[in-house]
Amino acid sequence: MENSLLAVFAHPDDEAFGVGGTLARLAAEGARVALVCATKGEVGEIADPDLATPETLDQVREAELRCAAENLGVDELIFLGYRDSGMAGTAENDDPRAFINAPAEEVVSQLVNTIRRLRPEVVVTFEPNGGYGHPDHIAIHHHTVSAFHAAGNPDLYPEQGTAWQPARLFFTAIPRSFFHEMRDRLEALGVDTSDFDRFEESGAGWPDDKIHVTLDVTNSIEAKWAALHCHRTQFGPDNPFRRLPEEEVKQLFSREHFALAWPEPEPCLEMDDLMGDLKTDDC
Ligand SMILES: [Zn+2]
């Protein structure tokens, strides 16, 4: 299998936390890595008011993502040009430019074009709940799944290039056990974990038995760490992870988890990496 991966996310920084180590590891191994970001995170929180204002946040976060992509070894970064829709139930949801209000056809057509042009073997996006239910994460999940299947069908979007069917689709996911482990470790160190409440309330976390690949990204943790620090407006001094010893955080961030979505996984499937063999063990 030719090593080529396309990651599709919603906001600057989505790529760093969940899959930054994987992107960096694959890039270091010589794979072609491309990243699509649907918005510029225009309505994210601003960790330090000296860094940006709501008016400049789009430009600042674009620059932050360019910095992260460079550190991770991403070959091509593509912005779809939509606006951050904000958390569910906020006024930003109603903005006509908001990503959640974009017609599905329009988004899928752009993604089909990107898949056909770049011809990746592997596509990665969020799981159906987007990690913690952010409306843009859920939207990019649906559009990417549609585009993954449409790209290989020459009858669909014929104006967007020659059909290309990527071999595999993966969802990045936080296993429930990992989520609890993270919370326990933070609590043991006396860090306030109330931020986690809204994640848990939204049903965050993915069933452990549906994780097919856990990648150890220790060898690329420095690149992931550098990418995270590019996102200065998000990963500020108040971030709970900044209150932990650096080595502890790096250890937590050294595992990344994926569920195979296509081809449909056999029961008990386990894989060593995203491009490796699909093997089924006894379970
Ligand atoms: Zn996001």
CSV table of C-alpha atoms and ligand atoms in Angstrom, one decimal:
chain,number,residue,atom,x,y,z
A,1,MET,CA,0.0,0.0,0.0
A,2,GLU,CA,1.4,3.4,-0.9
A,3,ASN,CA,1.7,5.4,2.2
A,4,SER,CA,-0.6,8.4,1.8
A,5,LEU,CA,-3.0,9.9,4.3
A,6,LEU,CA,-5.6,12.6,4.3
A,7,ALA,CA,-6.9,13.9,7.7
A,8,VAL,CA,-10.1,15.9,7.7
A,9,PHE,CA,-11.1,18.0,10.7
A,10,ALA,CA,-13.1,21.1,11.6
A,11,HIS,CA,-10.9,23.5,13.5
A,12,PRO,CA,-7.2,24.5,13.9
A,13,ASP,CA,-5.9,22.3,16.9
A,14,ASP,CA,-8.3,19.3,16.1
A,15,GLU,CA,-5.3,17.7,14.3
A,16,ALA,CA,-2.8,18.2,17.1
A,17,PHE,CA,-4.5,16.6,20.1
A,18,GLY,CA,-5.9,13.4,18.6
A,19,VAL,CA,-3.7,12.5,15.7
A,20,GLY,CA,-0.7,14.9,15.8
A,21,GLY,CA,1.7,12.1,16.7
A,22,THR,CA,0.4,9.8,14.0
A,23,LEU,CA,0.7,12.5,11.3
A,24,ALA,CA,4.2,13.3,12.4
A,25,ARG,CA,5.2,9.7,12.6
A,26,LEU,CA,3.8,8.9,9.1
A,27,ALA,CA,5.4,12.0,7.6
A,28,ALA,CA,8.8,11.1,9.2
A,29,GLU,CA,8.4,7.6,7.6
A,30,GLY,CA,8.0,9.2,4.2
A,31,ALA,CA,4.2,9.1,3.8
A,32,ARG,CA,2.5,11.9,2.1
A,33,VAL,CA,0.2,13.6,4.6
A,34,ALA,CA,-2.5,16.2,3.8
A,35,LEU,CA,-4.8,18.0,6.2
A,36,VAL,CA,-8.2,19.6,5.5
A,37,CYS,CA,-9.6,22.1,8.0
A,38,ALA,CA,-13.2,23.2,7.5
A,39,THR,CA,-13.0,26.5,9.4
A,40,LYS,CA,-10.5,28.8,11.0
A,41,GLY,CA,-11.9,28.3,14.5
A,42,GLU,CA,-13.2,31.9,14.5
A,43,VAL,CA,-15.3,31.6,17.7
A,44,GLY,CA,-12.9,29.5,19.8
A,45,GLU,CA,-11.9,30.8,23.2
A,46,ILE,CA,-8.9,33.1,23.3
A,47,ALA,CA,-6.5,31.8,26.0
A,48,ASP,CA,-4.6,35.1,26.2
A,49,PRO,CA,-6.2,38.4,25.2
A,50,ASP,CA,-2.8,39.7,24.0
A,51,LEU,CA,-2.8,37.2,21.2
A,52,ALA,CA,-6.0,38.0,19.3
A,53,THR,CA,-9.3,39.7,19.3
A,54,PRO,CA,-12.5,38.1,18.1
A,55,GLU,CA,-11.9,40.2,14.9
A,56,THR,CA,-8.4,38.8,14.3
A,57,LEU,CA,-8.9,35.3,15.6
A,58,ASP,CA,-9.4,33.8,12.1
A,59,GLN,CA,-6.0,35.1,10.9
A,60,VAL,CA,-4.3,34.2,14.1
A,61,ARG,CA,-5.6,30.6,14.2
A,62,GLU,CA,-4.8,30.1,10.5
A,63,ALA,CA,-1.2,31.1,11.3
A,64,GLU,CA,-1.3,28.8,14.3
A,65,LEU,CA,-2.4,25.8,12.2
A,66,ARG,CA,0.2,26.6,9.5
A,67,CYS,CA,2.8,26.5,12.3
A,68,ALA,CA,1.4,23.2,13.6
A,69,ALA,CA,1.2,21.6,10.1
A,70,GLU,CA,4.9,22.5,9.5
A,71,ASN,CA,6.0,20.9,12.8
A,72,LEU,CA,4.0,17.8,12.0
A,73,GLY,CA,5.5,17.5,8.5
A,74,VAL,CA,2.1,18.0,6.7
A,75,ASP,CA,2.7,18.3,2.9
A,76,GLU,CA,-0.5,20.2,2.1
A,77,LEU,CA,-2.9,22.1,4.2
A,78,ILE,CA,-6.3,22.9,2.8
A,79,PHE,CA,-8.9,25.3,4.3
A,80,LEU,CA,-12.5,24.8,3.2
A,81,GLY,CA,-13.3,28.4,4.1
A,82,TYR,CA,-16.4,28.0,6.4
A,83,ARG,CA,-16.9,29.7,9.7
A,84,ASP,CA,-16.7,28.0,13.1
A,85,SER,CA,-20.3,27.3,14.2
A,86,GLY,CA,-19.5,27.5,17.9
A,87,MET,CA,-20.7,25.2,20.6
A,88,ALA,CA,-24.2,23.8,20.3
A,89,GLY,CA,-27.0,26.2,21.3
A,90,THR,CA,-24.9,29.4,20.9
A,91,ALA,CA,-25.9,32.3,18.6
A,92,GLU,CA,-23.0,31.5,16.2
A,93,ASN,CA,-25.0,28.4,15.1
A,94,ASP,CA,-27.3,30.7,13.2
A,95,ASP,CA,-24.6,32.5,11.2
A,96,PRO,CA,-25.2,31.8,7.5
A,97,ARG,CA,-21.5,31.3,7.0
A,98,ALA,CA,-21.3,28.7,9.8
A,99,PHE,CA,-20.0,25.3,8.7
A,100,ILE,CA,-23.1,23.5,10.0
A,101,ASN,CA,-25.3,25.6,7.7
A,102,ALA,CA,-23.3,24.7,4.6
A,103,PRO,CA,-25.2,22.5,2.1
A,104,ALA,CA,-24.0,18.9,2.2
A,105,GLU,CA,-23.6,18.7,-1.6
A,106,GLU,CA,-21.2,21.7,-1.5
A,107,VAL,CA,-19.0,20.4,1.2
A,108,VAL,CA,-18.9,16.8,-0.1
A,109,SER,CA,-18.1,18.0,-3.6
A,110,GLN,CA,-15.0,19.9,-2.3
A,111,LEU,CA,-13.9,16.8,-0.3
A,112,VAL,CA,-14.4,14.5,-3.3
A,113,ASN,CA,-12.3,16.8,-5.4
A,114,THR,CA,-9.5,16.7,-2.7
A,115,ILE,CA,-9.6,12.9,-2.4
A,116,ARG,CA,-9.5,12.5,-6.2
A,117,ARG,CA,-6.6,14.9,-6.6
A,118,LEU,CA,-4.5,13.6,-3.7
A,119,ARG,CA,-5.4,9.9,-4.0
A,120,PRO,CA,-4.8,9.0,-0.4
A,121,GLU,CA,-4.9,5.3,0.7
A,122,VAL,CA,-6.1,6.3,4.2
A,123,VAL,CA,-8.6,8.9,5.3
A,124,VAL,CA,-9.0,9.9,8.9
A,125,THR,CA,-11.8,12.0,10.5
A,126,PHE,CA,-13.7,12.3,13.8
A,127,GLU,CA,-16.0,9.5,15.1
A,128,PRO,CA,-19.7,10.2,14.8
A,129,ASN,CA,-19.9,12.2,18.1
A,130,GLY,CA,-16.8,14.3,17.1
A,131,GLY,CA,-15.1,13.4,20.4
A,132,TYR,CA,-17.4,15.5,22.5
A,133,GLY,CA,-20.3,16.6,20.4
A,134,HIS,CA,-19.1,19.8,18.9
A,135,PRO,CA,-21.5,20.5,16.0
A,136,ASP,CA,-18.7,21.2,13.5
A,137,HIS,CA,-17.0,17.9,14.5
A,138,ILE,CA,-20.2,16.0,13.9
A,139,ALA,CA,-20.7,17.8,10.5
A,140,ILE,CA,-17.2,17.1,9.2
A,141,HIS,CA,-17.6,13.5,10.2
A,142,HIS,CA,-20.8,13.1,8.1
A,143,HIS,CA,-19.4,15.0,5.1
A,144,THR,CA,-16.1,13.0,5.1
A,145,VAL,CA,-17.9,9.7,5.3
A,146,SER,CA,-20.1,10.7,2.4
A,147,ALA,CA,-17.1,11.9,0.4
A,148,PHE,CA,-15.0,8.8,1.2
A,149,HIS,CA,-17.6,6.6,-0.5
A,150,ALA,CA,-18.6,9.1,-3.3
A,151,ALA,CA,-15.0,9.6,-4.4
A,152,GLY,CA,-14.8,6.1,-5.7
A,153,ASN,CA,-18.0,6.3,-7.7
A,154,PRO,CA,-17.5,7.7,-11.2
A,155,ASP,CA,-21.2,8.5,-11.5
A,156,LEU,CA,-21.0,10.9,-8.6
A,157,TYR,CA,-19.5,14.4,-8.9
A,158,PRO,CA,-18.0,13.6,-12.3
A,159,GLU,CA,-16.8,17.2,-12.6
A,160,GLN,CA,-14.5,16.7,-9.6
A,161,GLY,CA,-12.0,14.5,-11.3
A,162,THR,CA,-11.3,10.8,-11.9
A,163,ALA,CA,-12.8,8.4,-9.4
A,164,TRP,CA,-10.4,7.3,-6.6
A,165,GLN,CA,-11.5,5.0,-3.8
A,166,PRO,CA,-9.2,5.2,-0.7
A,167,ALA,CA,-8.7,1.8,0.8
A,168,ARG,CA,-9.4,2.7,4.5
A,169,LEU,CA,-11.4,5.1,6.6
A,170,PHE,CA,-10.5,5.5,10.2
A,171,PHE,CA,-12.2,7.5,13.0
A,172,THR,CA,-10.0,9.1,15.6
A,173,ALA,CA,-11.5,8.3,19.0
A,174,ILE,CA,-10.9,8.7,22.7
A,175,PRO,CA,-11.5,5.4,24.4
A,176,ARG,CA,-13.6,5.7,27.6
A,177,SER,CA,-10.9,4.1,29.7
A,178,PHE,CA,-8.4,6.6,28.4
A,179,PHE,CA,-10.7,9.4,29.2
A,180,HIS,CA,-11.1,8.2,32.8
A,181,GLU,CA,-7.4,7.5,33.1
A,182,MET,CA,-6.7,11.1,32.0
A,183,ARG,CA,-9.2,12.5,34.5
A,184,ASP,CA,-7.8,10.3,37.4
A,185,ARG,CA,-4.2,11.4,36.7
A,186,LEU,CA,-5.2,15.0,36.6
A,187,GLU,CA,-7.2,14.7,39.8
A,188,ALA,CA,-4.4,12.8,41.6
A,189,LEU,CA,-2.1,15.8,40.8
A,190,GLY,CA,-4.7,18.2,42.3
A,191,VAL,CA,-5.8,19.7,38.9
A,192,ASP,CA,-9.3,21.0,38.6
A,193,THR,CA,-11.1,18.7,36.2
A,194,SER,CA,-14.5,20.4,36.1
A,195,ASP,CA,-13.8,21.1,32.4
A,196,PHE,CA,-14.2,17.4,31.9
A,197,ASP,CA,-17.8,17.5,33.2
A,198,ARG,CA,-19.3,18.9,30.0
A,199,PHE,CA,-17.4,16.2,28.0
A,200,GLU,CA,-18.8,13.5,30.1
A,201,GLU,CA,-22.3,14.9,30.1
A,202,SER,CA,-22.2,14.9,26.3
A,203,GLY,CA,-21.5,11.1,26.3
A,204,ALA,CA,-17.9,11.7,25.3
A,205,GLY,CA,-15.6,8.7,24.8
A,206,TRP,CA,-15.7,5.7,22.5
A,207,PRO,CA,-16.2,2.1,23.6
A,208,ASP,CA,-12.8,0.4,24.2
A,209,ASP,CA,-13.8,-2.7,22.3
A,210,LYS,CA,-14.3,-0.7,19.2
A,211,ILE,CA,-10.8,0.7,19.1
A,212,HIS,CA,-8.8,-1.2,16.5
A,213,VAL,CA,-5.5,0.7,16.5
A,214,THR,CA,-3.6,2.2,19.4
A,215,LEU,CA,-0.5,3.9,18.1
A,216,ASP,CA,2.5,4.6,20.4
A,217,VAL,CA,3.7,7.9,19.1
A,218,THR,CA,6.5,8.4,21.7
A,219,ASN,CA,9.0,8.8,18.8
A,220,SER,CA,7.1,11.7,17.4
A,221,ILE,CA,5.9,13.3,20.7
A,222,GLU,CA,8.3,16.3,20.3
A,223,ALA,CA,6.7,17.2,17.0
A,224,LYS,CA,3.2,16.8,18.5
A,225,TRP,CA,4.3,18.9,21.5
A,226,ALA,CA,5.6,21.6,19.2
A,227,ALA,CA,2.4,21.6,17.2
A,228,LEU,CA,0.3,21.9,20.3
A,229,HIS,CA,2.3,24.9,21.3
A,230,CYS,CA,1.7,26.5,18.0
A,231,HIS,CA,-2.0,26.7,19.0
A,232,ARG,CA,-1.2,29.4,21.6
A,233,THR,CA,-4.8,30.9,21.6
A,234,GLN,CA,-6.1,27.5,22.6
A,235,PHE,CA,-3.4,25.7,24.6
A,236,GLY,CA,-2.9,28.6,27.0
A,237,PRO,CA,-1.6,28.7,30.6
A,238,ASP,CA,-5.1,27.9,31.9
A,239,ASN,CA,-5.3,24.7,30.0
A,240,PRO,CA,-5.6,21.8,32.6
A,241,PHE,CA,-2.8,20.0,30.8
A,242,ARG,CA,-0.4,22.9,31.4
A,243,ARG,CA,-0.8,22.4,35.2
A,244,LEU,CA,0.8,18.9,35.0
A,245,PRO,CA,4.5,18.1,34.8
A,246,GLU,CA,5.5,18.2,31.1
A,247,GLU,CA,6.7,14.5,31.2
A,248,GLU,CA,3.3,13.4,32.5
A,249,VAL,CA,1.4,15.2,29.7
A,250,LYS,CA,3.8,13.8,27.1
A,251,GLN,CA,3.2,10.3,28.4
A,252,LEU,CA,-0.6,10.8,28.2
A,253,PHE,CA,-0.3,12.2,24.7
A,254,SER,CA,1.9,9.4,23.5
A,255,ARG,CA,-0.9,7.1,22.6
A,256,GLU,CA,-3.4,7.8,19.8
A,257,HIS,CA,-6.5,5.7,19.1
A,258,PHE,CA,-8.4,4.8,16.0
A,259,ALA,CA,-11.5,2.8,15.0
A,260,LEU,CA,-11.6,1.3,11.5
A,261,ALA,CA,-14.8,2.4,9.8
A,262,TRP,CA,-14.2,1.0,6.3
A,263,PRO,CA,-13.8,-1.7,5.3
A,264,GLU,CA,-16.3,-2.8,7.9
A,265,PRO,CA,-14.2,-4.4,10.7
A,266,GLU,CA,-14.4,-8.0,11.5
A,267,PRO,CA,-15.1,-8.8,15.2
A,268,CYS,CA,-11.9,-8.8,17.3
A,269,LEU,CA,-9.9,-6.9,14.6
A,270,GLU,CA,-6.6,-5.6,15.9
A,271,MET,CA,-4.0,-3.7,13.8
A,272,ASP,CA,-0.5,-2.5,14.5
A,273,ASP,CA,-0.8,0.6,12.4
A,274,LEU,CA,-3.1,2.4,10.0
A,275,MET,CA,-1.5,1.0,6.8
A,276,GLY,CA,-0.7,-2.5,8.1
A,277,ASP,CA,-2.4,-5.9,7.8
A,278,LEU,CA,-6.0,-6.4,8.9
A,279,LYS,CA,-5.7,-9.4,11.3
A,280,THR,CA,-8.3,-11.0,13.5
A,281,ASP,CA,-7.3,-12.5,16.8
A,282,ASP,CA,-9.3,-14.9,18.9
A,283,CYS,CA,-11.5,-13.1,21.4
B,1,ZN,ZN,-12.6,21.3,17.1
